[in-house]
Every structure is written in structure tokens, then in C-alpha cells.
Amino acid sequence: MTVAFSRAATETREVAGEEPGARRRRRGGRADLRRQRVAAWAAVAVIGCFGLLPVYWFVVTAITPDGAVFRFPPRLFPTSVTFSHFTSLGHNAQLLRYLLNSAIVSLSTAVLSVIVAAYMAYAFSKFRFRGRSTLMYTILASQMFPQALLLVTLYALFNAYHLLNTYFALILSFSTFTLPLCVWMLKGFFDGIPDSLIESARIDGASRWRTLHSVVLPLTRPGLIAAGLFAFVRGWNDFIFALTLSGPRTQTLPPGLVNTYIGEFQTSWADLMAASLAVSVPVVVAFAFLQRYLVAGLTSGAVKG
């Protein structure tokens, strides 16, 4: 019994001697984890301020009276608020025309890009033909060139065929820039569809056309939505092509807002901010509802393409 008691006492002293060191290590680990969390949240706060501060100032300018817009020093929190800049938008018939033009051009660009890209991506994914890889990478390489370099060529081409100042010129020019990414995005979705499923449809008597439209396309609906959203936003936000290739009748919102509120001697900043904020709402709402499809499409195209 004496020997057992001595052994227990020895083990107790050893454990007691080890506890402070282990406790210090645990405390150090928790402290390091706490510092990492604080650093991560601090980085998120800095990045969030960097990204959201311009948006906040955008909103503040839109609700600030005209006489207080150029006040110096500027105030982070406005002392007086007005919504007259928003209410006046409904009475601007020209602005509503720009909004309609943007909707027509953007939706048409999205539909055309998705239709053409779906057939191209399916051919690249499920067919093997000579020059396939070269053509695929050539399409992707077209994204490496600045789009403004093609503006002079497109202007001369549309002018020769009397297509300037038409919706068709804008839709066609926007589609040429959205197609490469849409093709690669959809190809990633088509690569994920097993060939055995397509072979089963062929065995059941379905033609290639019926297999594509009744079997494959319904399974790639997220990719089609992602490609359509990308093309829509591209057509909605373009400025330089819409300014150069369109006229007063077909001009879209980005150049229309500039021509309406920015003049040679005076700029209506509050009205411009209010109009820009109002016309951004449709895109923000659409992106909020469909962003998961866009992320899935970009991820699929990046991993499987």
C-alpha cells in the first residue's frame, strides 16, 4: 500500500508539473486564434469600407439639395435631405426612352448570346472534329484584345451596311464580346453531363436535335441563366460602343445619362446620381436573385473547361 501511495503521489506531481506548460500552450493557441480572427475581421472591415464608401457617397449625393452638393468641407452625413431628384425622373420622357432602349438591347443580347453559345458549347463538349482545340482557344484568346480597338472596325463595317444608329448594331457588337465567356461557361456544364445519358436518348430513338433540346438543355438550366445574366449586364453597362454606334433614337442609359446631366459648363451631379441609382436597381435585383447561378457557371467553366 505504501508503494502504491508513493507511485500515485509521484504521478500526481508529474501531472501537476505538466499542467502549467500544457495550459500555457492552450492559452497561446487560443490567443493566436483570437488574433487571427481580429485580423480577418479588420481586413473585411477595411475592404468593406473601400468598396461601400463610394456607394454611400453616391446615395448621399442623390438625396442632397443642389445648393449643398458643392459645400466645402463636405459632410459625411447630410444635414438636409430631399427626394426631388428621384421624383423628377418620372417626368423625364427622354430618360424613360433610354431605359426602354437599354432593356431592348440588353435582353436581346442575352437571348442571342445564350442561343449561339449553347450550340457552340455543345459542339465543343460532345463532338470531336479536326481543329476543335485550336478553335476553342482562338475564341478564348479573342478576350485578350481591348474591345476599344475593334470600335473603328465595327463602325466602318456598320456604316458600310447602313446599320449605324440601329438596335441591331448594338446587339451584334455586344454579342461578339459576350460569346467567348458564355461558350466556355456553358461548355463546363455540358462536360458534366455523362455521355451515357445522351447515348440512352439516342437508343430510345431521339435525334440529336431532340436530345439536345429535351434532355441536355433542361439539365444545364443554371448555366443558361448564368450566361444570360452575364450577357445582360454586359449590354446594360456598356458605354463606349453605345455612345459611338447609336443615335438619339437608340441610345441606351450609360451615354444617355451623360448627355442629359453632364454639360459643357454645368453638371447636375445630384440628378445624375439619383438617375444612376434608380436605373441600377433592376440589375442589382436580378443579380441578387441569380448570383448563385452565375457563380456556379463561372466555377464550372473554370474547373471543367
Tab-separated table of N, CA and C in Angstrom, residues 180-293:
chain	number	residue	atom	x	y	z
A	180	PRO	N	-17.559	34.615	-76.189
A	180	PRO	CA	-16.456	33.740	-75.734
A	180	PRO	C	-16.629	33.223	-74.318
A	181	LEU	N	-16.935	34.110	-73.371
A	181	LEU	CA	-17.098	33.651	-71.990
A	181	LEU	C	-18.335	32.782	-71.841
A	182	CYS	N	-19.407	33.112	-72.549
A	182	CYS	CA	-20.618	32.288	-72.470
A	182	CYS	C	-20.355	30.881	-72.998
A	183	VAL	N	-19.574	30.773	-74.060
A	183	VAL	CA	-19.264	29.463	-74.630
A	183	VAL	C	-18.478	28.625	-73.628
A	184	TRP	N	-17.455	29.197	-73.038
A	184	TRP	CA	-16.651	28.441	-72.083
A	184	TRP	C	-17.434	28.123	-70.815
A	185	MET	N	-18.293	29.018	-70.413
A	185	MET	CA	-19.109	28.763	-69.234
A	185	MET	C	-20.049	27.575	-69.468
A	186	LEU	N	-20.731	27.572	-70.614
A	186	LEU	CA	-21.676	26.505	-70.921
A	186	LEU	C	-20.959	25.195	-71.232
A	187	LYS	N	-19.772	25.280	-71.790
A	187	LYS	CA	-19.019	24.050	-72.069
A	187	LYS	C	-18.727	23.296	-70.775
A	188	GLY	N	-18.447	24.029	-69.698
A	188	GLY	CA	-18.221	23.369	-68.426
A	188	GLY	C	-19.446	22.605	-67.949
A	189	PHE	N	-20.636	23.144	-68.202
A	189	PHE	CA	-21.861	22.445	-67.825
A	189	PHE	C	-22.089	21.230	-68.709
A	190	PHE	N	-21.857	21.375	-70.002
A	190	PHE	CA	-22.052	20.244	-70.905
A	190	PHE	C	-21.052	19.133	-70.625
A	191	ASP	N	-19.839	19.480	-70.214
A	191	ASP	CA	-18.855	18.449	-69.867
A	191	ASP	C	-19.304	17.619	-68.680
A	192	GLY	N	-20.104	18.223	-67.793
A	192	GLY	CA	-20.572	17.493	-66.622
A	192	GLY	C	-21.715	16.534	-66.903
A	193	ILE	N	-22.293	16.571	-68.082
A	193	ILE	CA	-23.378	15.652	-68.439
A	193	ILE	C	-22.765	14.369	-68.999
A	194	PRO	N	-23.035	13.215	-68.421
A	194	PRO	CA	-22.415	11.966	-68.898
A	194	PRO	C	-22.862	11.619	-70.311
A	195	ASP	N	-21.920	11.095	-71.075
A	195	ASP	CA	-22.230	10.687	-72.439
A	195	ASP	C	-23.230	9.529	-72.476
A	196	SER	N	-23.255	8.741	-71.401
A	196	SER	CA	-24.193	7.615	-71.370
A	196	SER	C	-25.641	8.092	-71.402
A	197	LEU	N	-25.905	9.252	-70.831
A	197	LEU	CA	-27.259	9.794	-70.856
A	197	LEU	C	-27.664	10.163	-72.279
A	198	ILE	N	-26.745	10.739	-73.012
A	198	ILE	CA	-27.033	11.103	-74.407
A	198	ILE	C	-27.183	9.838	-75.253
A	199	GLU	N	-26.347	8.843	-75.002
A	199	GLU	CA	-26.459	7.586	-75.749
A	199	GLU	C	-27.782	6.879	-75.453
A	200	SER	N	-28.252	6.970	-74.223
A	200	SER	CA	-29.540	6.361	-73.878
A	200	SER	C	-30.673	7.036	-74.639
A	201	ALA	N	-30.599	8.358	-74.773
A	201	ALA	CA	-31.623	9.061	-75.545
A	201	ALA	C	-31.570	8.674	-77.012
A	202	ARG	N	-30.384	8.470	-77.531
A	202	ARG	CA	-30.256	8.046	-78.936
A	202	ARG	C	-30.807	6.635	-79.120
A	203	ILE	N	-30.558	5.771	-78.149
A	203	ILE	CA	-31.074	4.396	-78.245
A	203	ILE	C	-32.598	4.391	-78.228
A	204	ASP	N	-33.187	5.300	-77.463
A	204	ASP	CA	-34.650	5.401	-77.396
A	204	ASP	C	-35.259	6.020	-78.639
A	205	GLY	N	-34.424	6.406	-79.597
A	205	GLY	CA	-34.933	6.918	-80.864
A	205	GLY	C	-34.916	8.420	-81.008
A	206	ALA	N	-34.371	9.138	-80.035
A	206	ALA	CA	-34.337	10.591	-80.127
A	206	ALA	C	-33.217	11.026	-81.070
A	207	SER	N	-33.490	12.034	-81.867
A	207	SER	CA	-32.478	12.578	-82.771
A	207	SER	C	-31.519	13.465	-81.983
A	208	ARG	N	-30.442	13.880	-82.633
A	208	ARG	CA	-29.502	14.780	-81.960
A	208	ARG	C	-30.187	16.078	-81.551
A	209	TRP	N	-31.043	16.592	-82.424
A	209	TRP	CA	-31.760	17.829	-82.133
A	209	TRP	C	-32.688	17.638	-80.927
A	210	ARG	N	-33.420	16.527	-80.912
A	210	ARG	CA	-34.339	16.259	-79.791
A	210	ARG	C	-33.566	15.979	-78.505
A	211	THR	N	-32.450	15.302	-78.608
A	211	THR	CA	-31.640	15.026	-77.420
A	211	THR	C	-31.126	16.310	-76.791
A	212	LEU	N	-30.658	17.232	-77.627
A	212	LEU	CA	-30.128	18.489	-77.108
A	212	LEU	C	-31.211	19.304	-76.417
A	213	HIS	N	-32.379	19.432	-77.061
A	213	HIS	CA	-33.404	20.335	-76.541
A	213	HIS	C	-34.260	19.713	-75.444
A	214	SER	N	-34.414	18.412	-75.454
A	214	SER	CA	-35.296	17.774	-74.471
A	214	SER	C	-34.550	17.139	-73.306
A	215	VAL	N	-33.269	16.833	-73.491
A	215	VAL	CA	-32.522	16.141	-72.440
A	215	VAL	C	-31.397	17.013	-71.880
A	216	VAL	N	-30.569	17.549	-72.767
A	216	VAL	CA	-29.355	18.229	-72.317
A	216	VAL	C	-29.647	19.630	-71.787
A	217	LEU	N	-30.361	20.441	-72.563
A	217	LEU	CA	-30.581	21.831	-72.159
A	217	LEU	C	-31.338	21.965	-70.833
A	218	PRO	N	-32.365	21.156	-70.563
A	218	PRO	CA	-33.002	21.274	-69.237
A	218	PRO	C	-32.056	21.003	-68.078
A	219	LEU	N	-31.055	20.146	-68.288
A	219	LEU	CA	-30.100	19.856	-67.219
A	219	LEU	C	-29.084	20.978	-67.028
A	220	THR	N	-28.912	21.810	-68.031
A	220	THR	CA	-27.937	22.909	-67.951
A	220	THR	C	-28.631	24.249	-67.746
A	221	ARG	N	-29.819	24.241	-67.180
A	221	ARG	CA	-30.552	25.492	-66.967
A	221	ARG	C	-29.768	26.482	-66.107
A	222	PRO	N	-29.094	26.065	-65.023
A	222	PRO	CA	-28.291	27.048	-64.272
A	222	PRO	C	-27.227	27.718	-65.128
A	223	GLY	N	-26.592	26.953	-66.007
A	223	GLY	CA	-25.581	27.544	-66.873
A	223	GLY	C	-26.172	28.520	-67.869
A	224	LEU	N	-27.337	28.204	-68.412
A	224	LEU	CA	-28.001	29.111	-69.344
A	224	LEU	C	-28.376	30.414	-68.650
A	225	ILE	N	-28.859	30.322	-67.408
A	225	ILE	CA	-29.216	31.529	-66.659
A	225	ILE	C	-27.972	32.358	-66.359
A	226	ALA	N	-26.887	31.694	-65.990
A	226	ALA	CA	-25.642	32.407	-65.691
A	226	ALA	C	-25.112	33.126	-66.928
A	227	ALA	N	-25.118	32.445	-68.064
A	227	ALA	CA	-24.650	33.069	-69.298
A	227	ALA	C	-25.554	34.230	-69.706
A	228	GLY	N	-26.863	34.057	-69.562
A	228	GLY	CA	-27.784	35.137	-69.893
A	228	GLY	C	-27.613	36.338	-68.985
A	229	LEU	N	-27.367	36.104	-67.696
A	229	LEU	CA	-27.160	37.208	-66.761
A	229	LEU	C	-25.887	37.969	-67.096
A	230	PHE	N	-24.831	37.245	-67.415
A	230	PHE	CA	-23.580	37.911	-67.796
A	230	PHE	C	-23.771	38.770	-69.042
A	231	ALA	N	-24.437	38.233	-70.052
A	231	ALA	CA	-24.645	38.987	-71.283
A	231	ALA	C	-25.559	40.193	-71.045
A	232	PHE	N	-26.565	40.029	-70.196
A	232	PHE	CA	-27.476	41.134	-69.901
A	232	PHE	C	-26.740	42.292	-69.222
A	233	VAL	N	-25.934	41.971	-68.223
A	233	VAL	CA	-25.197	43.016	-67.513
A	233	VAL	C	-24.198	43.691	-68.441
A	234	ARG	N	-23.587	42.910	-69.315
A	234	ARG	CA	-22.635	43.492	-70.282
A	234	ARG	C	-23.331	44.484	-71.207
A	235	GLY	N	-24.489	44.138	-71.695
A	235	GLY	CA	-25.219	45.054	-72.559
A	235	GLY	C	-25.778	46.252	-71.817
A	236	TRP	N	-26.144	46.067	-70.557
A	236	TRP	CA	-26.735	47.155	-69.773
A	236	TRP	C	-25.698	48.213	-69.409
A	237	ASN	N	-24.449	47.792	-69.163
A	237	ASN	CA	-23.438	48.709	-68.636
A	237	ASN	C	-22.531	49.318	-69.687
A	238	ASP	N	-22.599	48.864	-70.924
A	238	ASP	CA	-21.644	49.354	-71.918
A	238	ASP	C	-21.837	50.845	-72.177
A	239	PHE	N	-20.725	51.525	-72.330
A	239	PHE	CA	-20.777	52.975	-72.586
A	239	PHE	C	-20.206	53.353	-73.946
A	240	ILE	N	-18.962	52.914	-74.220
A	240	ILE	CA	-18.266	53.433	-75.389
A	240	ILE	C	-18.914	52.975	-76.699
A	241	PHE	N	-19.339	51.713	-76.782
A	241	PHE	CA	-19.983	51.234	-78.008
A	241	PHE	C	-21.377	51.820	-78.156
A	242	ALA	N	-22.094	51.934	-77.035
A	242	ALA	CA	-23.430	52.527	-77.100
A	242	ALA	C	-23.359	54.003	-77.482
A	243	LEU	N	-22.308	54.692	-77.068
A	243	LEU	CA	-22.159	56.100	-77.425
A	243	LEU	C	-21.790	56.287	-78.888
A	244	THR	N	-20.986	55.366	-79.430
A	244	THR	CA	-20.460	55.538	-80.790
A	244	THR	C	-21.391	54.974	-81.855
A	245	LEU	N	-22.011	53.838	-81.591
A	245	LEU	CA	-22.781	53.144	-82.621
A	245	LEU	C	-24.266	53.468	-82.612
A	246	SER	N	-24.730	54.204	-81.611
A	246	SER	CA	-26.158	54.506	-81.525
A	246	SER	C	-26.407	55.995	-81.742
A	247	GLY	N	-27.652	56.324	-82.052
A	247	GLY	CA	-28.059	57.699	-82.228
A	247	GLY	C	-29.035	58.122	-81.150
A	248	PRO	N	-29.615	59.294	-81.277
A	248	PRO	CA	-30.567	59.764	-80.254
A	248	PRO	C	-31.757	58.837	-80.067
A	249	ARG	N	-32.167	58.145	-81.117
A	249	ARG	CA	-33.345	57.295	-81.013
A	249	ARG	C	-33.044	55.953	-80.351
A	250	THR	N	-31.810	55.455	-80.485
A	250	THR	CA	-31.463	54.127	-79.968
A	250	THR	C	-30.454	54.177	-78.828
A	251	GLN	N	-30.172	55.342	-78.312
A	251	GLN	CA	-29.155	55.463	-77.275
A	251	GLN	C	-29.615	54.805	-75.975
A	252	THR	N	-28.692	54.143	-75.306
A	252	THR	CA	-29.012	53.441	-74.065
A	252	THR	C	-28.688	54.325	-72.855
A	253	LEU	N	-28.868	53.767	-71.665
A	253	LEU	CA	-28.762	54.570	-70.447
A	253	LEU	C	-27.372	55.152	-70.177
A	254	PRO	N	-26.273	54.385	-70.236
A	254	PRO	CA	-24.973	54.982	-69.867
A	254	PRO	C	-24.629	56.246	-70.649
A	255	PRO	N	-24.654	56.242	-71.980
A	255	PRO	CA	-24.387	57.517	-72.666
A	255	PRO	C	-25.548	58.502	-72.539
A	256	GLY	N	-26.776	57.994	-72.403
A	256	GLY	CA	-27.918	58.892	-72.268
A	256	GLY	C	-27.856	59.714	-71.000
A	257	LEU	N	-27.435	59.098	-69.894
A	257	LEU	CA	-27.314	59.842	-68.639
A	257	LEU	C	-26.237	60.916	-68.740
A	258	VAL	N	-25.141	60.581	-69.374
A	258	VAL	CA	-24.063	61.561	-69.523
A	258	VAL	C	-24.522	62.735	-70.369
A	259	ASN	N	-25.176	62.466	-71.476
A	259	ASN	CA	-25.633	63.549	-72.345
A	259	ASN	C	-26.731	64.385	-71.707
A	260	THR	N	-27.484	63.803	-70.776
A	260	THR	CA	-28.591	64.537	-70.154
A	260	THR	C	-28.126	65.424	-69.018
A	261	TYR	N	-27.224	64.931	-68.188
A	261	TYR	CA	-26.902	65.648	-66.951
A	261	TYR	C	-25.509	66.264	-66.927
A	262	ILE	N	-24.653	65.926	-67.865
A	262	ILE	CA	-23.309	66.493	-67.905
A	262	ILE	C	-23.196	67.401	-69.106
A	263	GLY	N	-22.977	68.670	-68.846
A	263	GLY	CA	-22.866	69.656	-69.912
A	263	GLY	C	-21.485	70.270	-69.963
A	264	GLU	N	-21.316	71.204	-70.864
A	264	GLU	CA	-20.012	71.833	-71.042
A	264	GLU	C	-19.676	72.776	-69.897
A	265	PHE	N	-20.692	73.448	-69.349
A	265	PHE	CA	-20.440	74.453	-68.315
A	265	PHE	C	-21.041	74.082	-66.956
A	266	GLN	N	-21.900	73.079	-66.912
A	266	GLN	CA	-22.537	72.732	-65.657
A	266	GLN	C	-22.896	71.253	-65.648
A	267	THR	N	-22.782	70.636	-64.484
A	267	THR	CA	-23.129	69.229	-64.316
A	267	THR	C	-24.103	69.095	-63.152
A	268	SER	N	-25.223	68.453	-63.392
A	268	SER	CA	-26.227	68.230	-62.348
A	268	SER	C	-25.890	66.929	-61.630
A	269	TRP	N	-24.959	67.032	-60.663
A	269	TRP	CA	-24.464	65.821	-60.016
A	269	TRP	C	-25.547	65.110	-59.223
A	270	ALA	N	-26.369	65.847	-58.515
A	270	ALA	CA	-27.406	65.212	-57.700
A	270	ALA	C	-28.411	64.475	-58.579
A	271	ASP	N	-28.848	65.106	-59.659
A	271	ASP	CA	-29.773	64.442	-60.574
A	271	ASP	C	-29.126	63.235	-61.239
A	272	LEU	N	-27.854	63.366	-61.592
A	272	LEU	CA	-27.137	62.248	-62.222
A	272	LEU	C	-27.019	61.073	-61.269
A	273	MET	N	-26.705	61.335	-60.000
A	273	MET	CA	-26.595	60.262	-59.028
A	273	MET	C	-27.948	59.601	-58.767
A	274	ALA	N	-28.998	60.408	-58.698
A	274	ALA	CA	-30.331	59.852	-58.476
A	274	ALA	C	-30.762	58.977	-59.648
A	275	ALA	N	-30.518	59.437	-60.872
A	275	ALA	CA	-30.884	58.647	-62.052
A	275	ALA	C	-30.046	57.376	-62.127
A	276	SER	N	-28.773	57.469	-61.839
A	276	SER	CA	-27.909	56.291	-61.876
A	276	SER	C	-28.327	55.275	-60.822
A	277	LEU	N	-28.703	55.768	-59.652
A	277	LEU	CA	-29.147	54.864	-58.587
A	277	LEU	C	-30.446	54.165	-58.965
A	278	ALA	N	-31.347	54.908	-59.588
A	278	ALA	CA	-32.642	54.326	-59.964
A	278	ALA	C	-32.487	53.265	-61.048
A	279	VAL	N	-31.655	53.525	-62.029
A	279	VAL	CA	-31.518	52.573	-63.136
A	279	VAL	C	-30.631	51.392	-62.759
A	280	SER	N	-29.914	51.487	-61.638
A	280	SER	CA	-29.107	50.352	-61.183
A	280	SER	C	-29.923	49.319	-60.425
A	281	VAL	N	-31.097	49.705	-59.966
A	281	VAL	CA	-31.916	48.802	-59.161
A	281	VAL	C	-32.272	47.518	-59.919
A	282	PRO	N	-32.735	47.565	-61.188
A	282	PRO	CA	-33.074	46.305	-61.876
A	282	PRO	C	-31.919	45.331	-61.959
A	283	VAL	N	-30.716	45.831	-62.229
A	283	VAL	CA	-29.561	44.945	-62.342
A	283	VAL	C	-29.197	44.364	-60.985
A	284	VAL	N	-29.254	45.174	-59.937
A	284	VAL	CA	-28.920	44.695	-58.592
A	284	VAL	C	-29.910	43.624	-58.151
A	285	VAL	N	-31.200	43.844	-58.411
A	285	VAL	CA	-32.221	42.865	-58.022
A	285	VAL	C	-32.028	41.564	-58.792
A	286	ALA	N	-31.799	41.674	-60.107
A	286	ALA	CA	-31.595	40.468	-60.911
A	286	ALA	C	-30.355	39.708	-60.452
A	287	PHE	N	-29.290	40.434	-60.151
A	287	PHE	CA	-28.071	39.765	-59.706
A	287	PHE	C	-28.259	39.121	-58.342
A	288	ALA	N	-29.019	39.767	-57.454
A	288	ALA	CA	-29.235	39.214	-56.120
A	288	ALA	C	-29.970	37.881	-56.187
A	289	PHE	N	-30.914	37.759	-57.117
A	289	PHE	CA	-31.682	36.526	-57.227
A	289	PHE	C	-30.939	35.447	-58.012
A	290	LEU	N	-30.059	35.852	-58.923
A	290	LEU	CA	-29.455	34.888	-59.832
A	290	LEU	C	-27.953	34.726	-59.631
A	291	GLN	N	-27.382	35.312	-58.574
A	291	GLN	CA	-25.936	35.265	-58.416
A	291	GLN	C	-25.421	33.845	-58.201
A	292	ARG	N	-26.227	32.977	-57.560
A	292	ARG	CA	-25.754	31.609	-57.343
A	292	ARG	C	-25.570	30.871	-58.665
A	293	TYR	N	-26.415	31.188	-59.665
A	293	TYR	CA	-26.241	30.579	-60.976
A	293	TYR	C	-24.987	31.110	-61.658
